């Protein structure tokens, strides 16, 4: 539980930092419009902070076996952080008005897409593991 709570705190700090960076970077560069930087805050807040906070509470209430959850959470965090890094890269280029070569643009989109797929698969997998944990506790 302590590890999950530490993750929740770390993602809360990252969410706040992402929000401040978005606001200040766009203001300094005189950018007024939609950018990928705007969703970094919400991704870290919801998929990082709230997810791990809920997992902390879940672990406290249901002490059933959660075999394999730690490995799934490693994949989850890799997917989440890779997606956010690609949002950061895309957003910085958008704010600066940099026109990317089509290959670089496709690579950023591809990595972002793959990381979202990893994140989604790991999220569903974690929920299935947690459901099995609830079922095991109910049978006991």
Short mmCIF file of C-alpha atoms in Angstrom, two decimals:
data_model
loop_
_atom_site.label_atom_id
_atom_site.label_comp_id
_atom_site.label_asym_id
_atom_site.label_seq_id
_atom_site.Cartn_x
_atom_site.Cartn_y
_atom_site.Cartn_z
CA UNK A 1 0.00 0.00 0.00
CA UNK A 2 2.81 2.40 0.81
CA UNK A 3 4.29 1.93 -2.66
CA UNK A 4 0.93 2.70 -4.31
CA UNK A 5 0.52 5.81 -2.17
CA UNK A 6 4.03 6.95 -3.09
CA UNK A 7 3.13 6.53 -6.77
CA UNK A 8 -0.04 8.57 -6.25
CA UNK A 9 1.98 11.37 -4.65
CA UNK A 10 4.62 11.29 -7.39
CA UNK A 11 1.98 11.49 -10.12
CA UNK A 12 0.24 14.35 -8.30
CA UNK A 13 3.51 16.29 -8.33
CA UNK A 14 4.01 15.47 -12.03
CA UNK A 15 0.42 16.53 -12.79
CA UNK A 16 0.94 19.88 -11.09
CA UNK A 17 4.29 20.38 -12.80
CA UNK A 18 2.72 19.53 -16.16
CA UNK A 19 -0.05 22.07 -15.61
CA UNK A 20 2.38 24.81 -14.60
CA UNK A 21 4.68 24.03 -17.54
CA UNK A 22 1.75 24.20 -19.97
CA UNK A 23 0.56 27.53 -18.61
CA UNK A 24 3.96 29.19 -18.38
CA UNK A 25 5.47 27.81 -21.60
CA UNK A 26 2.50 28.90 -23.69
CA UNK A 27 2.40 32.31 -21.99
CA UNK A 28 6.13 32.94 -22.50
CA UNK A 29 5.86 32.01 -26.18
CA UNK A 30 2.66 34.00 -26.74
CA UNK A 31 0.77 30.89 -27.83
CA UNK A 32 -3.00 30.95 -27.63
CA UNK A 33 -4.66 27.78 -28.76
CA UNK A 34 -5.04 24.08 -28.22
CA UNK A 35 -1.89 22.03 -27.77
CA UNK A 36 -0.97 18.54 -26.59
CA UNK A 37 0.59 20.15 -23.51
CA UNK A 38 -2.90 20.86 -22.21
CA UNK A 39 -3.70 17.20 -21.55
CA UNK A 40 -0.53 16.26 -19.66
CA UNK A 41 -2.00 17.56 -16.42
CA UNK A 42 -5.21 15.55 -16.74
CA UNK A 43 -3.44 12.36 -17.85
CA UNK A 44 -1.14 12.39 -14.84
CA UNK A 45 -3.90 13.45 -12.46
CA UNK A 46 -6.45 10.82 -13.49
CA UNK A 47 -4.38 7.94 -14.83
CA UNK A 48 -1.58 8.44 -12.33
CA UNK A 49 -2.77 10.01 -9.09
CA UNK A 50 -6.37 8.84 -8.94
CA UNK A 51 -5.57 5.36 -10.25
CA UNK A 52 -2.90 4.73 -7.62
CA UNK A 53 -4.97 6.35 -4.89
CA UNK A 54 -7.85 4.01 -5.75
CA UNK A 55 -5.42 1.09 -5.83
CA UNK A 56 -4.19 2.06 -2.34
CA UNK A 57 -7.74 2.05 -1.00
CA UNK A 58 -8.56 -1.18 -2.82
CA UNK A 59 -5.51 -2.89 -1.35
CA UNK A 60 -6.57 -1.84 2.13
CA UNK A 61 -10.16 -3.06 1.76
CA UNK A 62 -9.48 -6.26 -0.18
CA UNK A 63 -6.40 -8.03 1.09
CA UNK A 64 -6.83 -10.90 -1.38
CA UNK A 65 -4.08 -12.20 -3.58
CA UNK A 66 -3.12 -9.94 -6.45
CA UNK A 67 -0.68 -12.23 -8.24
CA UNK A 68 0.93 -10.56 -11.23
CA UNK A 69 -0.29 -7.05 -10.40
CA UNK A 70 3.18 -5.61 -9.82
CA UNK A 71 4.36 -6.65 -13.30
CA UNK A 72 1.22 -5.20 -14.88
CA UNK A 73 1.74 -1.93 -13.02
CA UNK A 74 5.26 -1.65 -14.42
CA UNK A 75 3.80 -1.87 -17.93
CA UNK A 76 1.05 0.58 -16.95
CA UNK A 77 3.57 3.16 -15.77
CA UNK A 78 5.76 2.69 -18.84
CA UNK A 79 2.72 3.24 -21.07
CA UNK A 80 1.55 6.28 -19.11
CA UNK A 81 4.93 7.98 -18.99
CA UNK A 82 5.78 7.24 -22.63
CA UNK A 83 2.43 8.72 -23.69
CA UNK A 84 3.02 11.85 -21.62
CA UNK A 85 6.56 12.27 -22.97
CA UNK A 86 5.21 12.13 -26.52
CA UNK A 87 2.52 14.70 -25.58
CA UNK A 88 5.28 16.90 -24.19
CA UNK A 89 7.38 16.57 -27.34
CA UNK A 90 4.40 17.17 -29.62
CA UNK A 91 3.19 20.11 -27.53
CA UNK A 92 6.55 21.87 -27.41
CA UNK A 93 6.85 21.66 -31.20
CA UNK A 94 3.28 22.95 -31.57
CA UNK A 95 3.89 25.94 -29.31
CA UNK A 96 7.18 26.78 -31.01
CA UNK A 97 5.55 26.47 -34.43
CA UNK A 98 8.13 23.96 -35.62
CA UNK A 99 7.13 22.08 -38.75
CA UNK A 100 8.26 18.50 -38.36
CA UNK A 101 9.35 16.24 -41.19
CA UNK A 102 6.66 13.67 -41.94
CA UNK A 103 8.82 10.81 -40.63
CA UNK A 104 9.38 12.48 -37.26
CA UNK A 105 5.72 13.43 -37.01
CA UNK A 106 4.70 9.84 -37.76
CA UNK A 107 7.21 8.49 -35.23
CA UNK A 108 5.82 10.72 -32.47
CA UNK A 109 2.27 9.68 -33.32
CA UNK A 110 3.26 6.01 -33.51
CA UNK A 111 5.02 5.98 -30.15
CA UNK A 112 2.12 7.87 -28.56
CA UNK A 113 -0.35 5.41 -30.03
CA UNK A 114 1.61 2.35 -28.94
CA UNK A 115 2.05 3.73 -25.44
CA UNK A 116 -1.70 4.36 -25.18
CA UNK A 117 -2.32 0.77 -26.28
CA UNK A 118 0.10 -0.54 -23.62
CA UNK A 119 -1.56 1.70 -21.04
CA UNK A 120 -5.04 0.50 -21.99
CA UNK A 121 -4.13 -3.19 -22.02
CA UNK A 122 -2.40 -2.92 -18.66
CA UNK A 123 -5.34 -1.00 -17.19
CA UNK A 124 -7.81 -3.70 -18.20
CA UNK A 125 -5.40 -6.44 -17.09
CA UNK A 126 -5.00 -4.77 -13.67
CA UNK A 127 -8.77 -4.51 -13.31
CA UNK A 128 -9.16 -8.22 -14.11
CA UNK A 129 -6.55 -9.10 -11.48
CA UNK A 130 -8.34 -6.91 -8.94
CA UNK A 131 -11.68 -8.49 -9.82
CA UNK A 132 -10.21 -11.93 -9.15
CA UNK A 133 -8.94 -10.64 -5.81
CA UNK A 134 -12.45 -9.49 -4.87
CA UNK A 135 -13.91 -12.84 -5.93
CA UNK A 136 -11.33 -14.70 -3.82
CA UNK A 137 -12.20 -12.61 -0.76
CA UNK A 138 -15.94 -13.16 -1.31
CA UNK A 139 -15.46 -16.95 -1.50
CA UNK A 140 -13.48 -17.04 1.74
#
